[in-house]
């Protein structure tokens, strides 16, 4: 099947202008920050084409490693002269990139992963498409980076200070993390979140799992209607749920109580539990429960000893969804809760609206770490569940 | 079972017909399933469906006018507001007694703010009237008092008005016990009906709201006004009950030509000129039914008028604009999500599983990150001193003094929400695209189709369900978004949901908030129904 495409050295009158084009692109910005972008384009093109020529034609191709390191060093120095320490960092990155690019283009390595019969246009499109996708992934992930970086800011600003750009240790500190761990307000908010979310998760998981088992049996009257009602908290926009709960819970005297917030969050988490657990139950082999019953186990034992261990991954991931829904929820808690039930997201919301202090960014960084941990857990669970499904018949 | 000689119905092991036995088993199975579902169903009904129903109810409910001004509503029943004339003295009388008790219970300001949604100025008018109504009654109160100090005492009044049995029971009452309900004496009820009614209201207020004995509290001036009205009509000469002398003396005073009176109309005019404008009476009449479509009309920039519903002034229309903006921005967000998600989903579904899973983490990471973290990230990125502006200035694309305004406007909301909702587009698209067999495109190419034709005529039509699913999901989510527009939207980038929140927490116009919410809910349910038809609700998948 796999067709080997050989890396063939490309002619220099293809490689040098290509590399020069990239040089012109980056030269635009370097030029613009130093006065003239036209000059930057020209200089970028000429310099990079020349370097490509030197590396590919003058130097021996066997010297690739040292040539690339040399280029990095050269660009670091040039960057430092033009833009100080940040310039040096950018220069280093550019040097590494061009070193790689020159050999990748010049030695024809870009052809290797592709079938040999593709035309030049197709190859170009292939890589353009990859770059486009890369840019979209960059858009998805990059906004989180400045948050993490700024959370170590020594100043009380939401902006990058000159000290931070110079990588001056003076510009960095853990003070916002200290703030978070010592401020009674944030700690109270954290405590509230850690009380409300597990309680709400417990409610929605216990009710939800039972109902999902009921729903997945073969003869359930009004299945669609019931499903629609149970899923509705996920469909109805949060602001409407919040408004309705605010009106109704104040009639019941639940508004502004911890109990009210827990109930509201449990209701919001239920659809996630229902969806994940019913999805797991689809592949659950019913003959196992029949076999258990046949061997004399009562329904409760069957449930806990046979069914539960098998659907546990689904239950846990449903619970995780419910937990994160409650832990991350702002709108409903603002309306249903009172100042006493202020949760972490609520505190962040007020902080963001009033722009009080970058402590929010420290909290945000911690939350990013937590979500990475959760993501890993979910992925592991998914793999385990797939393994188990592979083992069970049918 | 095997002996076929038995031609009767097939029997199960215990001898009952198999059919019935199976039906019973099926019924039991159904019951068991329902029993398992029931707790959750009840839970969701109570914690979620009832609140939504409450909101729907509030959007049409309008009992406050009839509850606070019952007599006035009756008196206004035949009033023709279009004539431009004021209602008659009877209406002013009814309004006097209604507002008097409402002011004592401090309900008149609430009614005032309710009517203020329909007619500006009503709130201050009612507040002012609550203070001024005493002036009318005091005319009579002062004259009765000058005649006899007993008219300003609690006990003589109670003896005059009360049934002897009630008087005795009330006399024994001590704080902490339940009070005996006031009962007027039969003779007084017949002779002085208005006074009896007003005194009963007074007694109930003292007993229920204040937990005080009517025997120790002197009646308020509305009772004196009622007394004057009754005495002017009634003949008390035959009355022989308690405090007969007191009453007869008062009757003589009222009959004398020196007795000063004031019409209710004049009294209201004294309080505020606005009462002489038919508009306020028309408003009260228009909003007197217990159900109203007024909030809904308000929510679509209309108002009630004598000639039916009409649009508000061009300048006062805001909700139409907000709804349009919400829909427009949700559409822009949906379209940008499609444009960004399509290539990524295509790439993910065509890469080998290992690298696809790795790249999937890049999609799932923002999906799992707290919404507020992502919103604050965009605040950091987009603000005037933010990362993007810093970079643009540093590479010389933008001058330092003309940094771009990218936040607190529509642009900020669209960018941030596109980023936040992008995973919701990628995941359904990816799940659809990974089911498209690659052999189809290969077949098309081997039949001589160009790359573009292959994509457009073979691949794209198969990926449309994914686009549809993702679009509806993203559209539903974005149309009801609150947090992100609130933080990065400024004034021009806010959604209808921000207005709903404003009406709940700041302007306290809950009815209008409920009406706006109901409209939004209707839109979402319609879309959801479409989603169910196109994709099927059972196919909702969650990341991973």
mmCIF file of C-alpha atoms in Angstrom, chain A residues 52-240:
data_model
loop_
_atom_site.group_PDB
_atom_site.id
_atom_site.type_symbol
_atom_site.label_atom_id
_atom_site.label_comp_id
_atom_site.label_asym_id
_atom_site.label_seq_id
_atom_site.Cartn_x
_atom_site.Cartn_y
_atom_site.Cartn_z
ATOM 1 C CA UNK A 52 19.341 29.396 1.926
ATOM 2 C CA UNK A 53 21.865 29.554 -0.901
ATOM 3 C CA UNK A 54 24.778 29.436 1.504
ATOM 4 C CA UNK A 55 23.398 26.545 3.532
ATOM 5 C CA UNK A 56 22.314 24.441 0.581
ATOM 6 C CA UNK A 57 24.947 25.156 -2.039
ATOM 7 C CA UNK A 58 28.086 26.526 -0.417
ATOM 8 C CA UNK A 59 28.157 24.433 2.743
ATOM 9 C CA UNK A 60 28.244 20.717 2.622
ATOM 10 C CA UNK A 61 24.754 19.211 3.321
ATOM 11 C CA UNK A 62 26.370 16.911 5.841
ATOM 12 C CA UNK A 63 26.991 19.966 8.070
ATOM 13 C CA UNK A 64 23.235 20.430 8.583
ATOM 14 C CA UNK A 65 23.228 20.272 12.364
ATOM 15 C CA UNK A 66 25.964 22.822 12.971
ATOM 16 C CA UNK A 67 24.626 25.069 10.198
ATOM 17 C CA UNK A 68 21.219 25.184 11.842
ATOM 18 C CA UNK A 69 22.655 25.977 15.257
ATOM 19 C CA UNK A 70 24.749 28.652 13.684
ATOM 20 C CA UNK A 71 21.663 30.211 12.148
ATOM 21 C CA UNK A 72 19.866 30.209 15.511
ATOM 22 C CA UNK A 73 22.828 31.932 17.151
ATOM 23 C CA UNK A 74 23.009 34.484 14.340
ATOM 24 C CA UNK A 75 19.320 35.305 14.594
ATOM 25 C CA UNK A 76 19.454 35.591 18.418
ATOM 26 C CA UNK A 77 22.209 38.187 18.094
ATOM 27 C CA UNK A 78 20.389 40.032 15.317
ATOM 28 C CA UNK A 79 17.151 39.959 17.304
ATOM 29 C CA UNK A 80 18.888 41.245 20.413
ATOM 30 C CA UNK A 81 20.385 44.161 18.498
ATOM 31 C CA UNK A 82 16.996 45.051 17.019
ATOM 32 C CA UNK A 83 14.638 44.476 19.925
ATOM 33 C CA UNK A 84 16.423 43.599 23.195
ATOM 34 C CA UNK A 85 15.609 40.415 25.062
ATOM 35 C CA UNK A 86 12.143 39.848 23.551
ATOM 36 C CA UNK A 87 13.736 40.401 20.147
ATOM 37 C CA UNK A 88 16.356 37.797 20.953
ATOM 38 C CA UNK A 89 13.678 35.258 21.894
ATOM 39 C CA UNK A 90 11.716 35.898 18.710
ATOM 40 C CA UNK A 91 14.975 35.844 16.726
ATOM 41 C CA UNK A 92 15.923 32.488 18.208
ATOM 42 C CA UNK A 93 12.536 31.034 17.309
ATOM 43 C CA UNK A 94 12.775 32.421 13.780
ATOM 44 C CA UNK A 95 16.297 31.058 13.425
ATOM 45 C CA UNK A 96 15.175 27.600 14.423
ATOM 46 C CA UNK A 97 12.200 27.843 12.043
ATOM 47 C CA UNK A 98 14.284 28.953 9.055
ATOM 48 C CA UNK A 99 16.942 26.355 9.727
ATOM 49 C CA UNK A 100 14.294 23.686 9.584
ATOM 50 C CA UNK A 101 12.517 25.296 6.610
ATOM 51 C CA UNK A 102 15.631 25.621 4.454
ATOM 52 C CA UNK A 103 16.494 21.921 4.678
ATOM 53 C CA UNK A 104 12.841 20.851 4.555
ATOM 54 C CA UNK A 105 12.276 22.714 1.294
ATOM 55 C CA UNK A 106 15.748 22.420 -0.171
ATOM 56 C CA UNK A 107 16.174 18.705 0.432
ATOM 57 C CA UNK A 108 12.639 17.915 -0.784
ATOM 58 C CA UNK A 109 11.639 16.429 2.578
ATOM 59 C CA UNK A 110 8.152 17.940 2.327
ATOM 60 C CA UNK A 111 7.314 15.331 -0.269
ATOM 61 C CA UNK A 112 8.026 12.357 1.956
ATOM 62 C CA UNK A 113 4.621 11.895 3.685
ATOM 63 C CA UNK A 114 2.710 12.404 0.423
ATOM 64 C CA UNK A 115 2.005 10.046 -2.487
ATOM 65 C CA UNK A 116 4.529 10.571 -5.295
ATOM 66 C CA UNK A 117 1.926 11.205 -7.987
ATOM 67 C CA UNK A 118 0.588 14.474 -6.503
ATOM 68 C CA UNK A 119 1.022 17.596 -8.591
ATOM 69 C CA UNK A 120 2.802 20.651 -7.255
ATOM 70 C CA UNK A 121 -0.503 22.442 -6.758
ATOM 71 C CA UNK A 122 -1.872 19.575 -4.702
ATOM 72 C CA UNK A 123 1.191 19.566 -2.493
ATOM 73 C CA UNK A 124 0.898 23.295 -2.013
ATOM 74 C CA UNK A 125 -2.799 22.952 -1.122
ATOM 75 C CA UNK A 126 -2.039 20.121 1.281
ATOM 76 C CA UNK A 127 0.355 22.261 3.262
ATOM 77 C CA UNK A 128 -1.774 25.407 3.032
ATOM 78 C CA UNK A 129 -4.653 23.412 4.488
ATOM 79 C CA UNK A 130 -2.451 22.133 7.296
ATOM 80 C CA UNK A 131 -1.314 25.663 8.096
ATOM 81 C CA UNK A 132 -4.927 26.862 8.121
ATOM 82 C CA UNK A 133 -5.916 24.120 10.542
ATOM 83 C CA UNK A 134 -2.878 24.902 12.627
ATOM 84 C CA UNK A 135 -4.009 28.515 12.832
ATOM 85 C CA UNK A 136 -7.471 27.423 13.995
ATOM 86 C CA UNK A 137 -5.974 25.177 16.665
ATOM 87 C CA UNK A 138 -3.823 28.116 17.656
ATOM 88 C CA UNK A 139 -6.966 30.238 17.955
ATOM 89 C CA UNK A 140 -8.505 27.560 20.179
ATOM 90 C CA UNK A 141 -5.667 27.172 22.608
ATOM 91 C CA UNK A 142 -3.590 30.347 22.506
ATOM 92 C CA UNK A 143 -5.927 32.627 24.503
ATOM 93 C CA UNK A 144 -5.216 30.507 27.558
ATOM 94 C CA UNK A 145 -1.471 31.163 27.408
ATOM 95 C CA UNK A 146 -1.445 34.885 28.290
ATOM 96 C CA UNK A 147 -3.757 34.149 31.217
ATOM 97 C CA UNK A 148 -1.257 31.715 32.649
ATOM 98 C CA UNK A 149 1.638 34.050 31.931
ATOM 99 C CA UNK A 150 -0.080 37.116 33.419
ATOM 100 C CA UNK A 151 -1.052 35.275 36.565
ATOM 101 C CA UNK A 152 2.615 35.551 37.606
ATOM 102 C CA UNK A 153 2.575 39.319 37.139
ATOM 103 C CA UNK A 154 4.142 41.225 40.004
ATOM 104 C CA UNK A 155 1.912 44.238 39.350
ATOM 105 C CA UNK A 156 -1.796 44.566 39.926
ATOM 106 C CA UNK A 157 -2.492 44.878 36.223
ATOM 107 C CA UNK A 158 -4.280 42.807 33.637
ATOM 108 C CA UNK A 159 -1.603 43.847 31.142
ATOM 109 C CA UNK A 160 1.898 42.712 30.344
ATOM 110 C CA UNK A 161 4.436 44.973 31.982
ATOM 111 C CA UNK A 162 7.790 45.916 30.423
ATOM 112 C CA UNK A 163 9.546 43.996 33.217
ATOM 113 C CA UNK A 164 7.729 40.836 32.196
ATOM 114 C CA UNK A 165 8.806 41.329 28.592
ATOM 115 C CA UNK A 166 12.413 41.738 29.645
ATOM 116 C CA UNK A 167 12.081 38.485 31.624
ATOM 117 C CA UNK A 168 13.244 40.406 34.621
ATOM 118 C CA UNK A 169 12.657 38.300 37.783
ATOM 119 C CA UNK A 170 11.421 41.535 39.410
ATOM 120 C CA UNK A 171 8.446 41.436 37.060
ATOM 121 C CA UNK A 172 7.243 38.056 38.241
ATOM 122 C CA UNK A 173 5.811 36.878 41.513
ATOM 123 C CA UNK A 174 3.419 34.449 43.113
ATOM 124 C CA UNK A 175 1.556 37.218 44.875
ATOM 125 C CA UNK A 176 -1.776 36.571 43.136
ATOM 126 C CA UNK A 177 -1.628 32.935 44.130
ATOM 127 C CA UNK A 178 -0.837 34.028 47.683
ATOM 128 C CA UNK A 179 -3.807 36.387 47.473
ATOM 129 C CA UNK A 180 -6.046 33.565 46.451
ATOM 130 C CA UNK A 181 -4.932 31.275 49.246
ATOM 131 C CA UNK A 182 -5.044 33.908 51.961
ATOM 132 C CA UNK A 183 -8.035 36.086 51.051
ATOM 133 C CA UNK A 184 -11.034 35.026 53.111
ATOM 134 C CA UNK A 185 -13.420 35.992 50.311
ATOM 135 C CA UNK A 186 -11.803 33.697 47.765
ATOM 136 C CA UNK A 187 -11.445 30.913 50.282
ATOM 137 C CA UNK A 188 -15.102 31.238 51.240
ATOM 138 C CA UNK A 189 -16.019 31.113 47.555
ATOM 139 C CA UNK A 190 -13.845 28.034 47.056
ATOM 140 C CA UNK A 191 -15.436 26.356 50.078
ATOM 141 C CA UNK A 192 -18.924 27.146 48.780
ATOM 142 C CA UNK A 193 -18.065 25.716 45.370
ATOM 143 C CA UNK A 194 -16.638 22.601 46.986
ATOM 144 C CA UNK A 195 -19.787 22.149 49.079
ATOM 145 C CA UNK A 196 -22.355 22.871 46.383
ATOM 146 C CA UNK A 197 -20.838 20.963 43.468
ATOM 147 C CA UNK A 198 -20.421 17.564 45.181
ATOM 148 C CA UNK A 199 -23.890 17.740 46.758
ATOM 149 C CA UNK A 200 -25.488 18.627 43.432
ATOM 150 C CA UNK A 201 -23.454 15.915 41.687
ATOM 151 C CA UNK A 202 -24.511 13.352 44.262
ATOM 152 C CA UNK A 203 -28.183 14.219 43.770
ATOM 153 C CA UNK A 204 -28.075 14.159 39.994
ATOM 154 C CA UNK A 205 -25.960 11.008 39.774
ATOM 155 C CA UNK A 206 -28.082 8.975 42.175
ATOM 156 C CA UNK A 207 -31.431 10.014 40.709
ATOM 157 C CA UNK A 208 -30.060 10.069 37.167
ATOM 158 C CA UNK A 209 -28.521 6.587 37.206
ATOM 159 C CA UNK A 210 -31.722 4.999 38.518
ATOM 160 C CA UNK A 211 -33.797 6.794 35.909
ATOM 161 C CA UNK A 212 -31.380 5.905 33.118
ATOM 162 C CA UNK A 213 -31.668 2.238 34.033
ATOM 163 C CA UNK A 214 -35.453 2.589 34.001
ATOM 164 C CA UNK A 215 -35.363 4.414 30.684
ATOM 165 C CA UNK A 216 -33.207 1.800 29.008
ATOM 166 C CA UNK A 217 -35.557 -1.087 29.726
ATOM 167 C CA UNK A 218 -37.499 -2.154 26.700
ATOM 168 C CA UNK A 219 -41.057 -1.227 27.628
ATOM 169 C CA UNK A 220 -41.261 2.298 28.922
ATOM 170 C CA UNK A 221 -44.471 4.174 28.223
ATOM 171 C CA UNK A 222 -44.085 7.817 27.097
ATOM 172 C CA UNK A 223 -40.362 7.335 26.638
ATOM 173 C CA UNK A 224 -39.868 10.312 24.320
ATOM 174 C CA UNK A 225 -41.901 12.684 26.470
ATOM 175 C CA UNK A 226 -40.073 11.657 29.628
ATOM 176 C CA UNK A 227 -36.728 11.963 27.876
ATOM 177 C CA UNK A 228 -37.649 15.445 26.636
ATOM 178 C CA UNK A 229 -38.529 16.578 30.162
ATOM 179 C CA UNK A 230 -35.358 15.128 31.666
ATOM 180 C CA UNK A 231 -33.128 16.663 28.993
ATOM 181 C CA UNK A 232 -34.852 20.051 29.072
ATOM 182 C CA UNK A 233 -32.515 21.689 31.644
ATOM 183 C CA UNK A 234 -29.761 21.362 29.047
ATOM 184 C CA UNK A 235 -31.842 22.853 26.222
ATOM 185 C CA UNK A 236 -33.430 25.817 27.966
ATOM 186 C CA UNK A 237 -31.054 28.791 27.983
ATOM 187 C CA UNK A 238 -29.496 29.307 31.384
ATOM 188 C CA UNK A 239 -30.849 32.799 31.778
ATOM 189 C CA UNK A 240 -34.402 31.491 31.416
#
